[in-house]
Tab-separated table of C-alpha atoms in Angstrom:
chain	number	residue	atom	x	y	z
I	1	MET	CA	24.605	10.647	6.483
I	2	SER	CA	22.125	7.769	6.355
I	3	GLN	CA	20.927	6.459	9.716
I	4	ILE	CA	18.433	3.795	10.782
I	5	GLN	CA	15.864	4.541	13.470
I	6	LYS	CA	13.847	1.573	14.745
I	7	GLY	CA	11.053	1.212	17.226
I	8	HIS	CA	7.334	0.894	17.846
I	9	VAL	CA	4.527	3.448	17.838
I	10	GLU	CA	1.148	2.800	19.434
I	11	ALA	CA	-1.870	3.652	17.301
I	12	GLY	CA	-5.390	2.390	17.839
I	13	GLY	CA	-4.169	0.093	20.590
I	14	VAL	CA	-1.638	-1.553	18.248
I	15	ARG	CA	2.165	-1.352	18.604
I	16	TYR	CA	3.351	-0.785	15.044
I	17	GLY	CA	6.928	-1.747	14.278
I	18	TYR	CA	8.715	0.736	12.042
I	19	GLU	CA	12.119	1.675	10.639
I	20	ILE	CA	13.188	5.052	9.284
I	21	ARG	CA	16.069	5.045	6.818
I	22	GLY	CA	17.725	7.585	4.588
I	23	PRO	CA	19.389	10.985	4.920
I	24	GLN	CA	18.283	13.132	7.839
I	25	ASN	CA	18.354	16.273	5.708
I	26	GLN	CA	16.443	15.917	2.456
I	27	GLY	CA	15.924	18.405	-0.306
I	28	THR	CA	13.988	16.006	-2.508
I	29	GLY	CA	10.568	16.165	-0.928
I	30	ALA	CA	8.485	14.828	1.935
I	31	PRO	CA	9.410	11.623	3.771
I	32	LEU	CA	8.029	8.490	2.096
I	33	LEU	CA	5.725	6.178	4.059
I	34	LEU	CA	6.228	2.662	2.670
I	35	LEU	CA	3.515	0.018	3.183
I	36	HIS	CA	4.093	-3.602	2.195
I	37	GLY	CA	1.642	-6.163	0.843
I	38	GLY	CA	-0.459	-8.753	2.636
I	39	PHE	CA	1.393	-11.494	4.559
I	40	GLY	CA	4.640	-9.568	4.077
I	41	THR	CA	6.825	-7.275	6.134
I	42	MET	CA	8.915	-4.221	5.333
I	43	GLU	CA	11.552	-6.680	4.043
I	44	MET	CA	9.307	-7.152	1.011
I	45	PHE	CA	10.919	-3.997	-0.413
I	46	ALA	CA	14.488	-5.027	0.484
I	47	PRO	CA	15.732	-5.382	-3.136
I	48	VAL	CA	14.697	-1.802	-3.986
I	49	LEU	CA	14.973	-0.093	-0.610
I	50	GLY	CA	18.474	1.206	-1.318
I	51	SER	CA	17.241	2.951	-4.452
I	52	LEU	CA	14.517	4.653	-2.422
I	53	THR	CA	16.648	5.658	0.563
I	54	ALA	CA	19.328	7.082	-1.709
I	55	ARG	CA	16.866	9.834	-2.598
I	56	ARG	CA	14.244	9.799	0.146
I	57	ARG	CA	13.847	9.459	3.868
I	58	VAL	CA	11.746	6.289	4.100
I	59	ILE	CA	9.370	5.299	6.915
I	60	ALA	CA	8.756	1.551	6.546
I	61	VAL	CA	5.996	0.065	8.686
I	62	ASP	CA	4.884	-3.497	9.397
I	63	LEU	CA	1.103	-3.484	9.061
I	64	TYR	CA	-1.185	-4.711	11.824
I	65	GLY	CA	-0.657	-8.419	12.509
I	66	HIS	CA	2.327	-8.566	10.164
I	67	GLY	CA	5.926	-9.104	11.220
I	68	ARG	CA	6.971	-6.804	14.043
I	69	THR	CA	3.394	-5.634	14.677
I	70	ALA	CA	1.555	-8.130	16.860
I	71	LEU	CA	-2.139	-8.929	16.746
I	72	THR	CA	-4.517	-7.589	19.386
I	73	ASP	CA	-8.209	-8.398	19.695
I	74	ARG	CA	-8.962	-6.120	16.728
I	75	PRO	CA	-9.881	-7.549	13.318
I	76	ILE	CA	-7.591	-6.803	10.400
I	77	ASP	CA	-9.229	-3.903	8.596
I	78	ALA	CA	-7.754	-1.478	6.061
I	79	ILE	CA	-10.077	1.348	7.108
I	80	ALA	CA	-8.960	1.182	10.750
I	81	MET	CA	-5.342	0.945	9.650
I	82	GLY	CA	-5.792	4.094	7.584
I	83	ASP	CA	-6.537	5.942	10.831
I	84	ASP	CA	-3.623	4.198	12.533
I	85	MET	CA	-1.160	5.350	9.872
I	86	ALA	CA	-2.179	8.982	10.377
I	87	THR	CA	-1.561	8.596	14.115
I	88	LEU	CA	1.796	6.935	13.451
I	89	VAL	CA	2.969	9.655	11.056
I	90	ARG	CA	2.131	12.383	13.556
I	91	ALA	CA	3.656	10.456	16.472
I	92	LEU	CA	6.920	10.234	14.551
I	93	GLY	CA	6.922	14.016	14.199
I	94	PHE	CA	5.895	14.401	10.566
I	95	GLU	CA	3.127	16.673	9.334
I	96	ARG	CA	2.866	15.360	5.763
I	97	VAL	CA	4.312	12.392	3.914
I	98	ASP	CA	4.297	10.915	0.456
I	99	VAL	CA	2.927	7.364	0.539
I	100	LEU	CA	3.715	4.253	-1.484
I	101	GLY	CA	1.547	1.241	-0.737
I	102	PHE	CA	1.645	-2.147	-2.442
I	103	SER	CA	-1.330	-4.529	-2.682
I	104	PHE	CA	-2.958	-4.714	0.785
I	105	GLY	CA	-0.614	-1.899	1.811
I	106	GLY	CA	-2.005	0.056	-1.126
I	107	MET	CA	-5.491	-0.415	0.270
I	108	VAL	CA	-4.324	0.959	3.619
I	109	ALA	CA	-2.603	3.851	1.825
I	110	PHE	CA	-5.821	4.610	-0.055
I	111	ARG	CA	-7.786	4.706	3.183
I	112	LEU	CA	-5.179	6.969	4.800
I	113	ALA	CA	-5.492	9.396	1.882
I	114	VAL	CA	-9.303	9.316	1.984
I	115	GLN	CA	-9.644	9.645	5.747
I	116	HIS	CA	-6.687	11.962	6.430
I	117	PRO	CA	-5.876	13.857	3.220
I	118	GLU	CA	-4.092	16.543	5.214
I	119	VAL	CA	-1.367	14.011	6.066
I	120	VAL	CA	-0.702	12.843	2.490
I	121	ASN	CA	1.200	14.876	-0.067
I	122	ARG	CA	1.410	12.506	-3.040
I	123	LEU	CA	0.134	8.942	-3.221
I	124	VAL	CA	1.383	5.889	-5.130
I	125	LEU	CA	-0.888	2.841	-5.214
I	126	ALA	CA	0.900	-0.195	-6.625
I	127	SER	CA	-1.210	-3.206	-7.600
I	128	ALA	CA	-4.143	-2.219	-5.385
I	129	PRO	CA	-7.891	-2.510	-6.109
I	130	TYR	CA	-10.691	-0.108	-5.231
I	131	ALA	CA	-13.211	-2.971	-4.892
I	132	ASN	CA	-12.988	-6.671	-4.094
I	133	THR	CA	-14.596	-7.467	-7.450
I	134	GLY	CA	-11.496	-6.226	-9.257
I	135	PHE	CA	-9.601	-9.483	-8.753
I	136	TYR	CA	-9.785	-12.176	-11.393
I	137	ALA	CA	-12.420	-14.782	-10.535
I	138	ASP	CA	-9.844	-17.501	-9.884
I	139	ILE	CA	-8.022	-15.247	-7.417
I	140	ARG	CA	-11.270	-14.680	-5.525
I	141	GLU	CA	-11.661	-18.459	-5.327
I	142	GLN	CA	-8.144	-18.800	-3.943
I	143	GLN	CA	-8.930	-16.181	-1.307
I	144	LYS	CA	-11.687	-18.431	0.040
I	145	ALA	CA	-9.033	-20.989	0.976
I	146	ILE	CA	-7.103	-18.608	3.257
I	147	THR	CA	-8.249	-19.968	6.613
I	148	ARG	CA	-6.771	-21.044	9.926
I	149	GLU	CA	-6.504	-24.561	8.495
I	150	SER	CA	-4.313	-23.338	5.638
I	151	ALA	CA	-1.735	-21.831	8.029
I	152	ALA	CA	0.317	-25.040	8.158
I	153	MET	CA	0.676	-25.028	4.381
I	154	MET	CA	1.551	-21.330	4.361
I	155	MET	CA	4.363	-21.997	6.814
I	156	GLN	CA	6.178	-23.610	3.888
I	157	ALA	CA	6.206	-20.291	1.988
I	158	PRO	CA	9.307	-18.043	2.072
I	159	PHE	CA	7.450	-15.169	3.721
I	160	TYR	CA	6.928	-17.272	6.852
I	161	ASP	CA	10.676	-17.424	7.499
I	162	ILE	CA	10.773	-13.617	7.607
I	163	TYR	CA	7.660	-13.466	9.790
I	164	LYS	CA	9.169	-16.000	12.192
I	165	ALA	CA	12.409	-14.011	12.435
I	166	VAL	CA	10.764	-10.728	13.505
I	167	ALA	CA	7.305	-11.480	14.951
I	168	PRO	CA	6.995	-10.889	18.715
I	169	ARG	CA	4.620	-13.884	19.014
I	170	VAL	CA	5.254	-16.464	16.321
I	171	GLU	CA	2.499	-18.656	17.760
I	172	ASP	CA	-0.044	-16.085	16.512
I	173	PHE	CA	0.548	-17.088	12.879
I	174	PRO	CA	-2.537	-19.345	12.462
I	175	GLU	CA	-4.761	-16.634	13.954
I	176	PHE	CA	-3.074	-14.057	11.717
I	177	VAL	CA	-3.810	-16.168	8.626
I	178	ALA	CA	-7.430	-16.620	9.718
I	179	ARG	CA	-7.964	-12.884	10.210
I	180	MET	CA	-6.248	-12.013	6.933
I	181	GLY	CA	-8.551	-14.437	5.155
I	182	GLU	CA	-11.556	-12.731	6.719
I	183	ALA	CA	-10.237	-9.303	5.712
I	184	ILE	CA	-9.492	-10.336	2.132
I	185	ARG	CA	-12.921	-11.907	1.621
I	186	LYS	CA	-14.884	-8.980	3.042
I	187	PRO	CA	-16.794	-7.188	0.236
I	188	TYR	CA	-15.976	-3.521	-0.308
I	189	ASP	CA	-16.405	-0.895	-2.999
I	190	TRP	CA	-14.578	2.399	-2.595
I	191	SER	CA	-15.493	3.869	-5.972
I	192	GLU	CA	-17.250	6.886	-4.491
I	193	GLU	CA	-14.234	7.722	-2.306
I	194	ALA	CA	-11.946	7.332	-5.321
I	195	LYS	CA	-13.867	10.045	-7.149
I	196	THR	CA	-13.055	12.570	-4.429
I	197	LEU	CA	-9.467	11.520	-3.649
I	198	LYS	CA	-7.555	14.698	-2.811
I	199	PRO	CA	-3.847	13.772	-2.939
I	200	THR	CA	-2.411	13.613	-6.440
I	201	THR	CA	-2.172	9.894	-7.143
I	202	LEU	CA	-0.248	7.476	-9.341
I	203	LEU	CA	-1.700	4.028	-10.025
I	204	ILE	CA	0.880	1.382	-10.972
I	205	TYR	CA	0.075	-2.124	-12.191
I	206	GLY	CA	1.900	-4.919	-13.932
I	207	ASP	CA	0.641	-5.969	-17.343
I	208	SER	CA	0.263	-9.479	-15.843
I	209	ASP	CA	-1.262	-8.399	-12.525
I	210	MET	CA	-4.055	-10.183	-10.619
I	211	PHE	CA	-6.719	-7.616	-11.511
I	212	GLU	CA	-8.995	-7.511	-14.523
I	213	PRO	CA	-7.797	-4.838	-16.987
I	214	GLU	CA	-11.242	-3.252	-16.916
I	215	HIS	CA	-10.881	-2.707	-13.174
I	216	ILE	CA	-7.544	-0.967	-13.634
I	217	VAL	CA	-8.931	1.338	-16.312
I	218	ARG	CA	-12.056	2.028	-14.298
I	219	PHE	CA	-9.961	3.008	-11.258
I	220	TYR	CA	-8.122	5.557	-13.381
I	221	GLN	CA	-11.406	6.843	-14.767
I	222	LEU	CA	-12.810	7.248	-11.248
I	223	LEU	CA	-9.812	9.511	-10.594
I	224	GLY	CA	-10.728	11.578	-13.637
I	225	GLY	CA	-8.230	10.103	-16.084
I	226	GLY	CA	-8.819	8.179	-19.287
I	227	LEU	CA	-12.015	10.037	-20.121
I	228	ARG	CA	-10.916	12.315	-22.970
I	229	ASP	CA	-8.025	13.351	-25.142
I	230	ALA	CA	-5.615	15.605	-23.270
I	231	GLY	CA	-5.214	17.967	-26.207
I	232	TRP	CA	-2.100	19.093	-28.024
I	233	ASP	CA	-1.007	21.205	-25.048
I	234	GLY	CA	-1.977	18.692	-22.351
I	235	ALA	CA	-4.575	21.061	-20.913
I	236	GLY	CA	-7.134	18.259	-20.721
I	237	MET	CA	-4.846	15.930	-18.782
I	238	ALA	CA	-6.055	14.732	-15.392
I	239	ARG	CA	-3.800	15.460	-12.418
I	240	HIS	CA	-3.632	11.766	-11.506
I	241	ARG	CA	-1.489	9.237	-13.368
I	242	LEU	CA	-1.567	5.607	-14.517
I	243	ALA	CA	1.419	3.374	-15.292
I	244	ILE	CA	1.493	-0.206	-16.574
I	245	LEU	CA	4.829	-1.979	-16.134
I	246	PRO	CA	5.578	-4.498	-18.894
I	247	GLY	CA	6.429	-8.063	-17.990
I	248	VAL	CA	5.559	-7.632	-14.292
I	249	THR	CA	3.243	-9.862	-12.259
I	250	HIS	CA	1.618	-9.031	-8.936
I	251	TYR	CA	4.176	-11.183	-7.161
I	252	GLU	CA	7.106	-9.268	-8.655
I	253	MET	CA	5.803	-5.740	-8.215
I	254	SER	CA	7.273	-4.911	-4.788
I	255	ASP	CA	10.851	-5.532	-5.914
I	256	ALA	CA	10.535	-4.493	-9.554
I	257	PRO	CA	13.074	-1.776	-10.472
I	258	GLY	CA	10.382	-0.192	-12.632
I	259	LEU	CA	8.278	0.438	-9.529
I	260	VAL	CA	10.964	2.612	-7.942
I	261	ASP	CA	11.833	4.441	-11.151
I	262	THR	CA	8.192	5.178	-11.946
I	263	ALA	CA	7.255	6.140	-8.390
I	264	LEU	CA	10.209	8.473	-7.859
I	265	ALA	CA	9.679	10.159	-11.233
I	266	PHE	CA	6.098	10.866	-10.175
I	267	LEU	CA	6.906	11.930	-6.611
I	268	GLU	CA	9.713	14.245	-7.663
I	269	GLY	CA	8.317	15.492	-10.966
I	270	ALA	CA	6.591	18.763	-11.697
I	271	GLU	CA	2.891	18.813	-12.401
I	272	LYS	CA	1.844	18.721	-16.052
I	273	GLY	CA	-1.647	19.389	-17.222
I	274	ALA	CA	-2.867	19.354	-13.625
I	275	ASN	CA	-6.117	21.105	-14.291
I	276	PRO	CA	-8.127	20.784	-11.055
I	277	ASP	CA	-11.350	20.993	-13.009
I	278	VAL	CA	-10.355	17.940	-15.038
I	279	GLY	CA	-8.781	15.723	-12.339
């Protein structure tokens, strides 16, 4: 039987809103922690959630400042949220989870895996960068315009209607936009952490994503992939994976059927060519 459990968990002084969906008894693997993209909520995955919960117990969380999870005096920071997610997983009674994070949620998922690898079984990073320089130059220019003053314009976007429906303090929206702008513009480069990432990881991008192709390839190379021929028997294959979905933009990734199909095949598939000395 599929049931829905809803509530809040405190982590790092933040009350994170969450929902757990899917069968209580699963034989298909660890529960799946699902992290949405920036300015979104767990509803971002609504079109594909049924496909996930049909096969997995899913823990969907609204990230700090987003939706059901109200702002505190903390800045919005993916590194701090990585610690928060480990606390949340344990507070909900889980020892290890698979993780699927999209965009900003992918950044949080990456930090969770780096900072608390014992909590993460397998990791799927969908349309997420390892450094702020990975975005196309015009996207970085657009990020400069995400300020408190732009909040009024952003209230015309569809995501605001969802935020307004679930946020505990709707009046926080301008402050939320301001802090997200600060977080997005903050320089970072996690290439050294990527080289030592412990959970087996799948990178997924759209072929029309907002990142330079060189950044995508470099991310895979930092994980040990894309450096050599795998050989006729696959013995030289890295343990991490890369997928490019055709005809998918960044803005379509979270509800693209190909995301679910590709992620579940990876999460539920057997290892192939997973030579630890290569990956």
